[in-house]
Amino acid sequence: MPEAAQRELTFLAAITAALKEEMARDAAVMVLGEDVAVGGPFGATRGLAEEFGTARVVNTPISEGAVMGVAVGAAVLGRRPVVEIMFIDFITLAMDQLVNQAAKLHYMSGGQLRVPLVVRTQCGATGSYAAQHSQCLEAWFLHVPGVKVVMPATPADARGLLKAAIRDDNPVLFIEQRGLYWSKGAVEEGEAGIVPLGRAAIRRGGEDVTVVALASMVSEALSAAGQLAEEGISAEVIDPRSLHPLDLETIAESVKKTHRLLIVHEAVAQGGVGAEVAMQAQLAAFNYLDAPVRRLGAPFTPVPYSPVLERGYVPNAAAIVATVQQLMRE
Amino acid sequence: MAAKSQLDGGTAQALLETMWTIRLFEERVTELCGTNEIPGLTHVGIGQEAVAAGTCSVLRRDDYVYGSHRCHAPAIAKGADLGRLMAELAGRSGGYCAGKGGSMHIVAAEVGFLSGTGVVGGTLPLAVGSALVCRDHGRGQVVMVFFGDGAAQAGLFHESLNLASLWELPVIFVCENNGYAEFTPLSAHTKVERLASHATTYAIPCRTVDGNDVGAVRQAAAEAVETARGGGGPGFLECLTYRLRGHYVGDPAKYRELSEVGEWKKKDPLQRFLEVVARHALLTAEEVEAVERQARERVEAAAQTALASPPPTIDQTESHVYA
């Protein structure tokens, strides 16, 4: 494989690269959010204000609701705003503008208005940030027609999906799992490596069980698949990458081959993405299933603070191995 | 009185046309609600016409307007096509939004009416965002956003005023203070007597005007718009007015004293302006009569257009979810 146009970047640096590239490519792209002009809490927007000016990299007060609305009002006049909600927990403050305005204006206007908006936010229980800075809330937005939902698992996808999201003419919720920020991987440059929304990636081929894993659970699932291989269980690991639109075809094809399906996410299992994937997959491949579809997620509690509790809260490779072993006995 | 006498005949005629059109349009809407030709939740602002007519009369075609849930008046004042507007209220395919928006969600993009909203205060930040784009365009465009007194107690109102002030944006906040948030008088929702004082908090120039005096409204709006066009930042107008009908069509409005409604009927903005026009001889009696007659004809034609428009086909449910 030619390596010329690739470089090794962290997930965070891949986000920054995508923002820079899209801002350079299209003057309509702008960034808004708290502290974005100074790089934000994790440095994702570092250097953007210096390069593109503070008219396009707009620092905002702590007013998530109005800032989301400002982005919508700019988007309907042709801008392509990328709003940063510092923690997905705070998106609650912007729900009205995202759900009632951004998601519905194209529909309610009979197509007169478009809202090309990206909401970048991060999630996940790591570092004892506790219950109001750690949630995984992606499932809420699968229930909102008009919004697309993306959750990258690798630096390459972080860049490729963010570029695609910025070029999309709809509101896209772009969820970054904080635990992945400092992970490294090969990332392409220029127009290469753009990842269309709605296309899953098969991270490991397998024959006996399909494991659909979201974001940080992809690496846990791959680790689990390695352990399961030693027991003679061949697991196929699928990273859906975007949750809406969902690449059901890739998942269903896999299930038709393996006859077993497990969905893993860090979010609370109840009412999570796993339920929706399970529903769609069983409709598409019911006759191929040899066992009930299973899901693995966090327990039905707020995210705990203590490191001991937090570690126990997040699903891991061991839990995936155990669930697959049980699934294989069914 | 100075403001009124500053009006010339042409301006008076335009204001009168707009006010009559809004009044007759909303009276026709009320009738069509009664016969179920217009479904759903419909909010009319009969008695408040001077606010939209006066403020929008100083706007350019390339300016933008956002409305509240009571948004027919600013849409009409911004130049929306009456037939497409009425068809939208009737849920017909020929409506501005192809029958997918309805009374609270009017969008007439072709004339810069960007959206009403079903959520009180919901369009305030949208107006600020559009004003950000207008500022960067550098063509002197402004954004005007209408909202009621009920919105002034919402968080988004305060966040939006702060942002507009901070970024010195060309947006004019028009508070239609009709004294009631749905069924409750303003005094039961806040101890702040003058809602314009919120603008002072955020260092936005503000005026409280008699919202039933179309000349006074126009004059105050002209000053705010001129400032905003010149890069002088946002403005805030509190227009004191009253809705002569209920919160929604069909609301018996038993929460108000009949005597109160009677007092405000004497201050009907349309009648008051007709008196001003006559007193200052701004138009002849024949001209005044022609304005009303033509408005009536336009509204009736709009109703016929709307009712002749077919309803959307069921397959349209799933169009326009994503662009």
XYZ file of C-alpha atoms in Angstrom:
653
model
C 0.000 0.000 0.000
C 1.298 3.466 -0.819
C 2.034 5.362 2.388
C 3.019 8.670 0.865
C -0.093 10.692 1.689
C -0.454 9.416 5.260
C 0.715 10.670 8.609
C 0.380 9.461 12.171
C -1.990 11.672 14.169
C -3.864 11.512 17.419
C -7.654 11.499 17.239
C -7.623 15.101 18.507
C -5.094 16.243 15.928
C -7.181 14.560 13.237
C -10.174 16.631 14.342
C -8.089 19.801 14.182
C -6.805 18.813 10.750
C -10.316 18.272 9.414
C -11.489 21.652 10.732
C -8.468 23.429 9.254
C -8.818 21.744 5.890
C -12.531 22.466 5.607
C -12.134 26.082 6.744
C -9.408 26.590 4.160
C -11.512 24.952 1.480
C -14.804 26.764 2.143
C -15.130 30.289 3.538
C -18.660 29.456 4.728
C -17.289 27.107 7.402
C -17.078 28.694 10.842
C -16.537 27.436 14.374
C -18.445 28.601 17.441
C -18.221 27.605 21.064
C -16.844 28.285 24.494
C -13.095 28.914 24.422
C -12.743 27.736 20.821
C -10.557 30.713 19.890
C -8.012 29.583 22.465
C -8.185 25.932 21.473
C -10.907 24.631 23.748
C -10.357 22.421 26.799
C -8.658 19.644 24.837
C -7.005 21.676 22.084
C -9.244 20.524 19.220
C -9.543 24.054 17.812
C -5.973 25.140 18.573
C -4.521 27.446 15.951
C -7.774 28.018 14.071
C -8.340 31.575 15.306
C -4.780 32.529 14.383
C -5.221 31.145 10.890
C -8.802 32.137 10.094
C -9.568 35.040 12.432
C -12.093 35.465 15.190
C -14.937 36.305 12.797
C -14.844 32.639 11.762
C -13.650 31.139 15.027
C -16.127 32.682 17.412
C -15.682 32.477 21.156
C -19.039 32.424 22.887
C -20.278 32.967 26.421
C -21.630 29.982 28.349
C -24.986 30.161 26.553
C -25.386 26.794 24.867
C -29.041 27.305 23.962
C -28.582 30.633 22.208
C -25.304 29.594 20.598
C -27.006 26.601 19.016
C -29.716 28.937 17.743
C -27.134 31.408 16.456
C -25.568 28.600 14.467
C -28.957 27.688 13.010
C -29.679 31.312 12.107
C -26.291 31.536 10.390
C -26.741 28.189 8.647
C -30.054 29.125 7.036
C -28.244 32.068 5.413
C -25.582 29.817 3.919
C -22.920 29.448 6.586
C -21.643 26.026 7.615
C -21.221 26.412 11.368
C -19.439 23.857 13.507
C -20.684 24.372 17.048
C -18.683 22.900 19.888
C -20.669 21.736 22.909
C -17.861 21.163 25.372
C -19.452 18.104 26.988
C -22.439 16.260 25.581
C -24.003 16.551 29.036
C -24.472 20.274 28.286
C -26.386 19.586 25.083
C -29.433 19.404 27.316
C -29.226 23.214 27.439
C -29.394 23.411 23.652
C -31.993 20.719 23.033
C -34.772 23.129 22.073
C -32.733 24.802 19.378
C -31.280 21.530 18.091
C -34.448 19.447 18.190
C -37.159 22.036 17.560
C -35.324 24.361 15.194
C -32.264 22.774 13.550
C -33.806 19.366 12.978
C -37.164 20.615 11.721
C -36.633 23.810 9.729
C -35.978 22.038 6.439
C -39.106 19.966 6.883
C -41.394 22.632 8.314
C -40.393 25.082 5.596
C -41.244 22.568 2.902
C -37.597 22.585 1.825
C -37.168 26.370 1.672
C -34.503 26.396 4.392
C -31.443 24.207 4.871
C -29.460 23.817 8.063
C -25.915 22.674 7.229
C -24.768 22.491 10.826
C -22.289 20.283 12.672
C -22.445 19.927 16.434
C -19.126 18.652 17.748
C -19.235 17.314 21.257
C -17.442 14.747 23.385
C -18.659 12.054 25.703
C -17.639 9.107 27.802
C -16.742 8.021 31.314
C -13.032 8.416 31.849
C -10.919 10.347 34.330
C -13.594 10.570 37.061
C -15.374 13.566 35.546
C -18.530 12.207 37.227
C -22.167 12.075 36.229
C -22.550 15.492 34.556
C -19.411 15.326 32.400
C -19.341 11.689 31.283
C -22.594 10.606 29.717
C -23.080 8.883 26.381
C -26.324 10.334 25.011
C -26.161 9.370 21.341
C -29.373 7.336 21.492
C -31.501 10.409 22.249
C -30.737 11.846 18.835
C -31.567 8.688 16.885
C -35.121 9.509 17.888
C -35.083 12.912 16.172
C -35.897 12.940 12.452
C -33.788 15.529 10.655
C -30.558 14.938 12.592
C -27.682 12.679 11.585
C -25.518 11.065 14.267
C -21.858 10.152 13.860
C -19.443 8.454 16.302
C -15.925 7.867 14.984
C -13.605 5.276 16.541
C -10.272 6.039 14.862
C -8.222 9.135 13.970
C -8.726 8.441 10.261
C -12.490 8.289 10.699
C -12.480 11.330 12.969
C -11.011 13.335 10.114
C -12.879 11.628 7.302
C -16.292 11.724 8.930
C -15.915 15.297 10.179
C -15.089 16.482 6.679
C -18.142 14.664 5.340
C -20.314 16.064 8.145
C -19.232 19.640 7.403
C -20.089 19.155 3.728
C -23.489 17.667 4.563
C -26.509 19.971 4.173
C -28.169 18.705 7.373
C -27.584 19.017 11.104
C -25.016 16.383 12.063
C -24.268 15.499 15.668
C -20.602 14.541 15.725
C -19.784 12.714 18.963
C -16.162 12.251 20.007
C -15.397 9.823 22.793
C -12.958 11.544 25.134
C -11.064 8.335 25.896
C -10.059 8.138 22.228
C -8.598 11.657 22.016
C -4.970 10.624 22.502
C -5.110 7.398 20.531
C -2.974 7.437 17.375
C -3.457 6.195 13.861
C -2.625 6.740 10.215
C -4.555 9.631 8.676
C -4.734 10.583 5.021
C -4.405 14.062 3.555
C -6.281 16.283 1.147
C -9.433 14.934 -0.427
C -8.384 11.368 0.342
C -9.919 9.609 3.289
C -13.292 11.356 3.364
C -15.716 8.860 4.906
C -19.286 9.098 3.614
C -21.919 9.089 6.358
C -23.807 5.816 6.573
C -21.058 3.353 5.755
C -19.873 0.880 8.403
C -16.344 -0.515 8.641
C -15.587 -4.206 9.258
C -12.682 -3.960 11.701
C -12.049 -7.707 11.881
C -13.539 -10.475 9.811
C -15.073 -13.485 11.543
C -17.425 -16.406 11.076
C -19.138 -17.260 14.375
C -20.520 -14.060 15.881
C -21.013 -10.435 14.846
C -20.034 -7.768 17.359
C -21.262 -4.267 16.495
C -19.240 -1.870 18.636
C -19.475 1.916 18.958
C -16.548 4.323 19.312
C -14.261 3.318 22.189
C -15.909 -0.106 22.336
C -14.349 -0.971 18.977
C -10.914 -1.488 20.503
C -12.446 -3.438 23.392
C -14.281 -5.626 20.898
C -11.097 -6.203 18.899
C -9.270 -7.153 22.064
C -12.121 -9.505 22.964
C -12.061 -11.000 19.467
C -8.366 -11.784 19.918
C -9.063 -13.636 23.170
C -12.072 -15.435 21.675
C -9.951 -16.597 18.732
C -7.763 -18.472 21.196
C -10.886 -20.370 22.244
C -11.740 -21.087 18.636
C -14.526 -18.498 18.411
C -14.253 -16.310 15.336
C -15.793 -12.872 15.954
C -16.504 -10.289 13.259
C -16.221 -6.732 14.589
C -18.242 -4.006 12.882
C -17.850 -0.297 13.592
C -21.032 1.404 12.306
C -19.314 4.835 12.401
C -22.551 6.664 11.750
C -25.675 5.718 13.692
C -28.028 7.647 11.460
C -27.892 6.905 8.640
C -27.093 3.343 9.753
C -25.405 0.879 7.428
C -27.863 -1.924 8.137
C -26.816 -3.779 5.025
C -23.288 -4.455 6.275
C -24.589 -5.540 9.679
C -27.298 -7.780 8.210
C -24.887 -9.396 5.748
C -22.573 -10.200 8.631
C -25.388 -11.670 10.731
C -26.502 -13.847 7.820
C -22.990 -15.293 7.861
C -22.388 -15.602 11.627
C -25.973 -16.186 12.860
C -25.267 -14.356 16.120
C -25.262 -10.660 17.024
C -24.005 -8.647 19.976
C -24.114 -4.838 20.125
C -21.755 -3.074 22.508
C -21.768 0.549 23.574
C -20.626 2.503 26.579
C -24.004 4.196 26.962
C -26.587 2.798 29.364
C -27.938 -0.376 27.782
C -31.614 0.444 28.358
C -33.055 2.502 25.526
C -29.678 2.609 23.843
C -28.531 2.302 20.256
C -28.254 -1.451 20.785
C -32.020 -1.735 20.989
C -32.483 -0.035 17.633
C -29.741 -2.018 15.903
C -31.153 -5.248 17.339
C -34.617 -4.396 16.066
C -33.455 -3.539 12.582
C -31.092 -6.509 12.373
C -33.669 -9.083 13.444
C -36.117 -7.733 10.887
C -33.476 -7.994 8.188
C -32.033 -11.369 9.204
C -34.423 -13.136 11.580
C -34.321 -16.445 9.755
C -30.545 -16.535 10.010
C -30.319 -16.000 13.767
C -29.356 -18.992 15.935
C -29.651 -17.120 19.218
C -31.350 -14.022 20.664
C -29.636 -10.764 19.801
C -27.711 -9.470 22.806
C -26.542 -6.047 23.850
C -23.924 -4.875 26.282
C -23.873 -1.397 27.786
C -23.469 0.445 31.034
C -25.800 -0.346 33.948
C -28.899 1.782 34.441
C -27.275 4.287 36.782
C -25.727 7.728 36.478
C -21.990 7.603 35.795
C -20.217 7.151 39.160
C -17.278 9.287 40.275
C -14.852 7.026 42.128
C -12.229 5.513 39.783
C -13.082 2.061 41.091
C -16.767 2.495 40.326
C -16.110 4.200 37.007
C -13.897 1.347 35.803
C -16.548 -1.154 36.735
C -19.235 0.906 34.997
C -17.777 0.942 31.491
C -18.094 -2.278 29.449
C -14.729 -3.813 28.578
C -13.150 -6.665 26.640
C -13.684 -9.138 29.478
C -17.402 -8.383 29.558
C -17.586 -8.771 25.782
C -15.790 -12.137 25.961
C -18.170 -13.335 28.650
C -21.251 -12.194 26.739
C -20.072 -13.821 23.513
C -19.313 -17.057 25.361
C -22.848 -17.057 26.696
C -24.212 -16.208 23.255
C -22.324 -19.164 21.742
C -23.958 -21.561 24.210
C -27.474 -20.406 23.234
C -48.194 63.795 17.228
C -45.002 64.891 15.541
C -44.400 61.406 14.211
C -47.873 61.170 12.732
C -47.750 64.449 10.917
C -44.381 63.490 9.430
C -46.109 60.853 7.347
C -46.683 61.651 3.706
C -49.633 60.398 1.709
C -47.741 57.544 0.097
C -46.434 56.236 3.407
C -49.855 56.586 5.007
C -51.399 54.642 2.162
C -48.812 51.868 2.466
C -49.277 51.597 6.234
C -53.035 51.569 5.884
C -52.865 48.888 3.210
C -50.711 46.682 5.396
C -52.896 47.134 8.461
C -56.122 46.491 6.575
C -54.609 43.465 4.879
C -53.470 41.961 8.171
C -56.802 42.701 9.853
C -58.939 41.305 7.069
C -56.631 38.356 6.519
C -56.875 37.346 10.166
C -60.636 37.865 10.244
C -60.897 35.569 7.218
C -58.552 33.092 8.927
C -60.832 33.098 11.952
C -63.815 32.286 9.738
C -61.935 29.468 8.045
C -60.966 28.053 11.428
C -64.638 28.058 12.312
C -65.486 25.993 9.245
C -62.492 23.693 9.805
C -60.903 24.717 6.537
C -57.946 25.796 8.677
C -56.984 23.084 11.176
C -54.775 23.148 14.210
C -53.609 25.860 16.574
C -53.998 29.299 15.069
C -53.017 32.509 16.849
C -54.281 35.790 15.453
C -53.148 39.225 16.544
C -56.207 41.306 15.760
C -55.602 44.613 17.516
C -51.810 44.387 17.199
C -51.487 45.246 13.492
C -49.663 48.527 14.025
C -46.599 46.758 15.415
C -45.795 44.644 12.353
C -47.026 47.287 9.903
C -45.025 50.101 11.475
C -41.775 48.234 12.048
C -41.631 46.335 8.762
C -42.443 49.505 6.812
C -38.853 50.659 7.319
C -37.273 47.395 6.192
C -35.692 46.636 2.834
C -36.504 43.593 0.776
C -33.073 42.101 1.570
C -33.584 42.423 5.330
C -34.762 39.411 7.320
C -37.622 38.892 9.744
C -38.375 36.193 12.303
C -41.746 35.902 13.983
C -43.269 34.335 17.064
C -46.160 31.854 17.157
C -48.389 34.831 16.244
C -46.599 35.391 12.980
C -49.098 36.109 10.191
C -48.778 39.873 10.637
C -45.000 40.211 10.251
C -45.060 37.741 7.343
C -47.658 39.871 5.560
C -45.880 43.099 6.465
C -42.636 41.685 5.017
C -44.434 41.062 1.754
C -45.468 37.412 1.868
C -47.878 36.285 -0.840
C -51.335 36.123 0.727
C -52.503 33.122 -1.289
C -49.500 30.978 -0.423
C -49.771 32.093 3.188
C -53.465 31.241 3.443
C -52.858 27.937 1.644
C -50.214 27.073 4.234
C -52.630 27.776 7.081
C -55.138 25.513 5.353
C -52.491 22.768 5.088
C -52.531 22.746 1.292
C -49.799 21.749 -1.139
C -49.683 25.266 -2.554
C -48.739 26.741 0.808
C -45.365 28.307 1.395
C -44.244 25.217 3.288
C -46.202 22.735 1.148
C -48.558 22.218 4.062
C -45.841 21.044 6.464
C -45.504 24.102 8.648
C -48.851 25.696 9.363
C -49.734 28.852 11.231
C -46.888 28.847 13.751
C -44.137 27.813 11.343
C -44.523 30.150 8.401
C -41.435 30.515 6.236
C -41.537 32.812 3.207
C -37.884 32.790 2.245
C -38.472 34.644 -1.023
C -39.336 37.803 0.911
C -36.916 37.244 3.808
C -39.466 35.993 6.317
C -37.303 33.248 7.747
C -39.522 31.600 10.328
C -42.168 31.772 12.981
C -41.895 29.369 15.899
C -44.100 27.193 18.038
C -41.750 27.575 20.995
C -41.965 30.919 22.802
C -38.668 32.759 22.361
C -37.454 30.123 19.922
C -36.526 32.462 17.069
C -34.597 34.989 19.155
C -31.205 33.260 18.815
C -31.883 32.436 15.162
C -32.244 36.162 14.503
C -28.935 36.805 16.255
C -27.246 34.174 14.080
C -28.671 35.610 10.893
C -27.567 39.071 12.022
C -24.035 37.707 12.400
C -24.106 36.797 8.719
C -25.634 40.175 7.768
C -22.872 41.988 9.634
C -20.245 40.026 7.723
C -22.003 40.671 4.390
C -21.402 44.391 4.950
C -24.415 45.419 2.875
C -26.295 47.153 5.681
C -28.874 44.393 6.043
C -30.696 44.047 9.352
C -32.704 41.323 11.063
C -35.915 41.999 12.967
C -37.383 39.481 15.402
C -40.854 39.613 16.927
C -41.795 38.039 20.246
C -44.365 38.551 22.977
C -44.063 39.650 26.573
C -44.126 36.001 27.613
C -40.759 35.414 25.950
C -39.010 37.963 28.156
C -39.046 35.519 31.055
C -37.321 32.777 29.019
C -33.616 32.015 29.240
C -33.021 32.209 25.497
C -34.289 35.810 25.513
C -31.553 36.869 27.910
C -28.832 34.832 26.211
C -29.818 36.281 22.831
C -29.836 39.892 24.000
C -26.435 39.399 25.568
C -24.947 37.908 22.388
C -26.420 40.599 20.134
C -25.007 43.281 22.388
C -21.621 41.609 22.821
C -21.131 41.166 19.089
C -22.800 44.506 18.149
C -25.081 42.839 15.640
C -27.671 44.471 13.351
C -30.732 42.922 14.971
C -33.846 44.717 16.215
C -35.790 43.007 18.977
C -39.479 43.862 18.725
C -41.408 42.961 21.862
C -45.154 42.886 21.209
C -46.215 43.442 24.782
C -49.910 42.620 24.691
C -50.076 42.194 28.444
C -50.842 38.485 28.465
C -48.658 35.400 28.269
C -51.239 32.931 27.053
C -53.935 33.188 29.767
C -51.959 35.023 32.427
C -51.320 38.745 32.825
C -47.702 39.844 32.678
C -47.879 41.073 36.276
C -48.248 37.467 37.430
C -45.051 36.459 35.622
C -42.602 39.197 36.519
C -42.134 42.204 38.754
C -40.309 43.945 35.923
C -42.784 46.548 34.706
C -40.994 47.754 31.576
C -39.642 44.845 29.572
C -37.454 47.296 27.671
C -35.423 47.608 30.864
C -34.005 44.163 30.137
C -32.384 45.707 27.065
C -30.791 48.343 29.280
C -29.263 45.550 31.333
C -27.532 44.296 28.191
C -26.525 47.803 27.037
C -28.919 47.750 24.082
C -30.646 51.049 23.203
C -34.367 50.637 23.817
C -37.656 52.444 23.413
C -41.106 51.734 24.805
C -43.759 53.003 22.419
C -47.510 53.038 22.065
C -47.839 49.926 19.962
C -51.277 50.935 18.723
C -49.892 54.114 17.143
C -48.500 53.004 13.822
C -46.726 56.313 13.249
C -44.948 56.128 16.585
C -43.992 52.499 15.980
C -42.632 53.346 12.533
C -40.637 56.284 13.843
C -39.049 54.258 16.652
C -38.298 51.386 14.288
C -36.746 53.737 11.752
C -34.295 55.006 14.355
C -33.340 51.524 15.530
C -32.964 50.235 11.983
C -30.854 53.201 10.930
C -28.504 52.596 13.846
C -28.256 48.878 13.072
C -27.653 49.474 9.343
C -24.846 51.847 10.140
C -23.047 49.288 12.277
C -24.264 50.760 15.562
C -25.489 47.456 16.934
C -28.839 46.108 18.090
C -31.989 47.892 19.144
C -34.979 46.969 21.258
C -38.557 48.184 20.850
C -41.215 47.414 23.397
C -44.569 48.031 21.731
C -47.454 48.272 24.180
C -50.495 46.723 22.578
C -53.373 44.334 23.178
C -54.859 41.383 21.408
C -58.559 41.941 21.013
C -59.151 38.198 20.525
C -58.106 35.202 22.591
C -54.704 33.579 22.763
C -55.720 31.193 19.978
C -58.714 31.099 17.685
C -61.473 29.591 19.823
C -60.073 30.810 23.148
C -63.038 32.461 24.938
C -60.499 34.543 26.933
C -62.526 34.450 30.130
C -59.440 35.419 32.076
C -59.939 39.084 31.097
C -62.584 41.575 32.132
C -64.917 42.661 29.336
C -64.375 46.251 30.465
C -60.647 45.860 29.808
C -61.286 44.593 26.298
C -63.731 47.465 25.790
C -61.131 50.040 26.807
C -58.650 48.632 24.304
C -61.242 48.496 21.538
C -61.381 52.266 21.828
C -57.632 52.201 21.088
C -57.966 49.962 18.032
C -54.837 50.813 15.995
C -56.638 50.688 12.670
C -59.399 53.075 13.756
C -56.842 55.370 15.350
C -54.815 55.522 12.180
C -57.904 56.171 10.080
C -58.588 59.166 12.337
C -55.009 60.391 11.910
C -55.255 60.017 8.152
C -58.501 62.000 8.096
C -57.342 64.672 10.538
C -54.160 65.390 8.616
C -55.833 64.862 5.247
C -53.125 62.369 4.303
C -55.521 60.568 1.962
C -58.889 61.421 0.506
C -61.997 59.588 1.672
C -62.106 57.849 -1.707
C -58.495 56.720 -1.353
C -59.154 55.388 2.139
C -62.178 53.506 0.914
C -60.220 52.079 -2.021
C -57.473 50.803 0.278
C -59.964 48.855 2.345
C -61.837 47.540 -0.678
C -58.677 46.379 -2.415
C -57.383 44.719 0.751
C -60.693 42.905 1.070
C -60.463 41.741 -2.537
C -56.883 40.541 -2.107
C -57.745 38.599 1.035
C -60.765 36.994 -0.589
C -58.697 36.056 -3.626
C -56.115 34.555 -1.270
C -58.788 32.490 0.465
C -60.061 31.221 -2.886
C -56.501 30.396 -4.000
C -55.914 28.535 -0.761
C -59.110 26.513 -0.910
C -58.514 25.641 -4.555
C -55.080 24.259 -3.742
C -55.091 20.470 -3.305
C -53.929 18.941 -0.044
C -50.479 17.352 -0.128
C -50.289 13.746 -1.260
C -49.522 11.234 1.481
C -46.126 10.389 -0.034
C -44.999 13.926 0.820
C -44.822 12.970 4.514
C -41.321 11.641 4.049
C -39.929 14.369 1.800
C -37.801 17.233 3.177
C -36.750 15.313 6.301
C -33.165 15.593 5.063
C -31.821 18.031 2.506
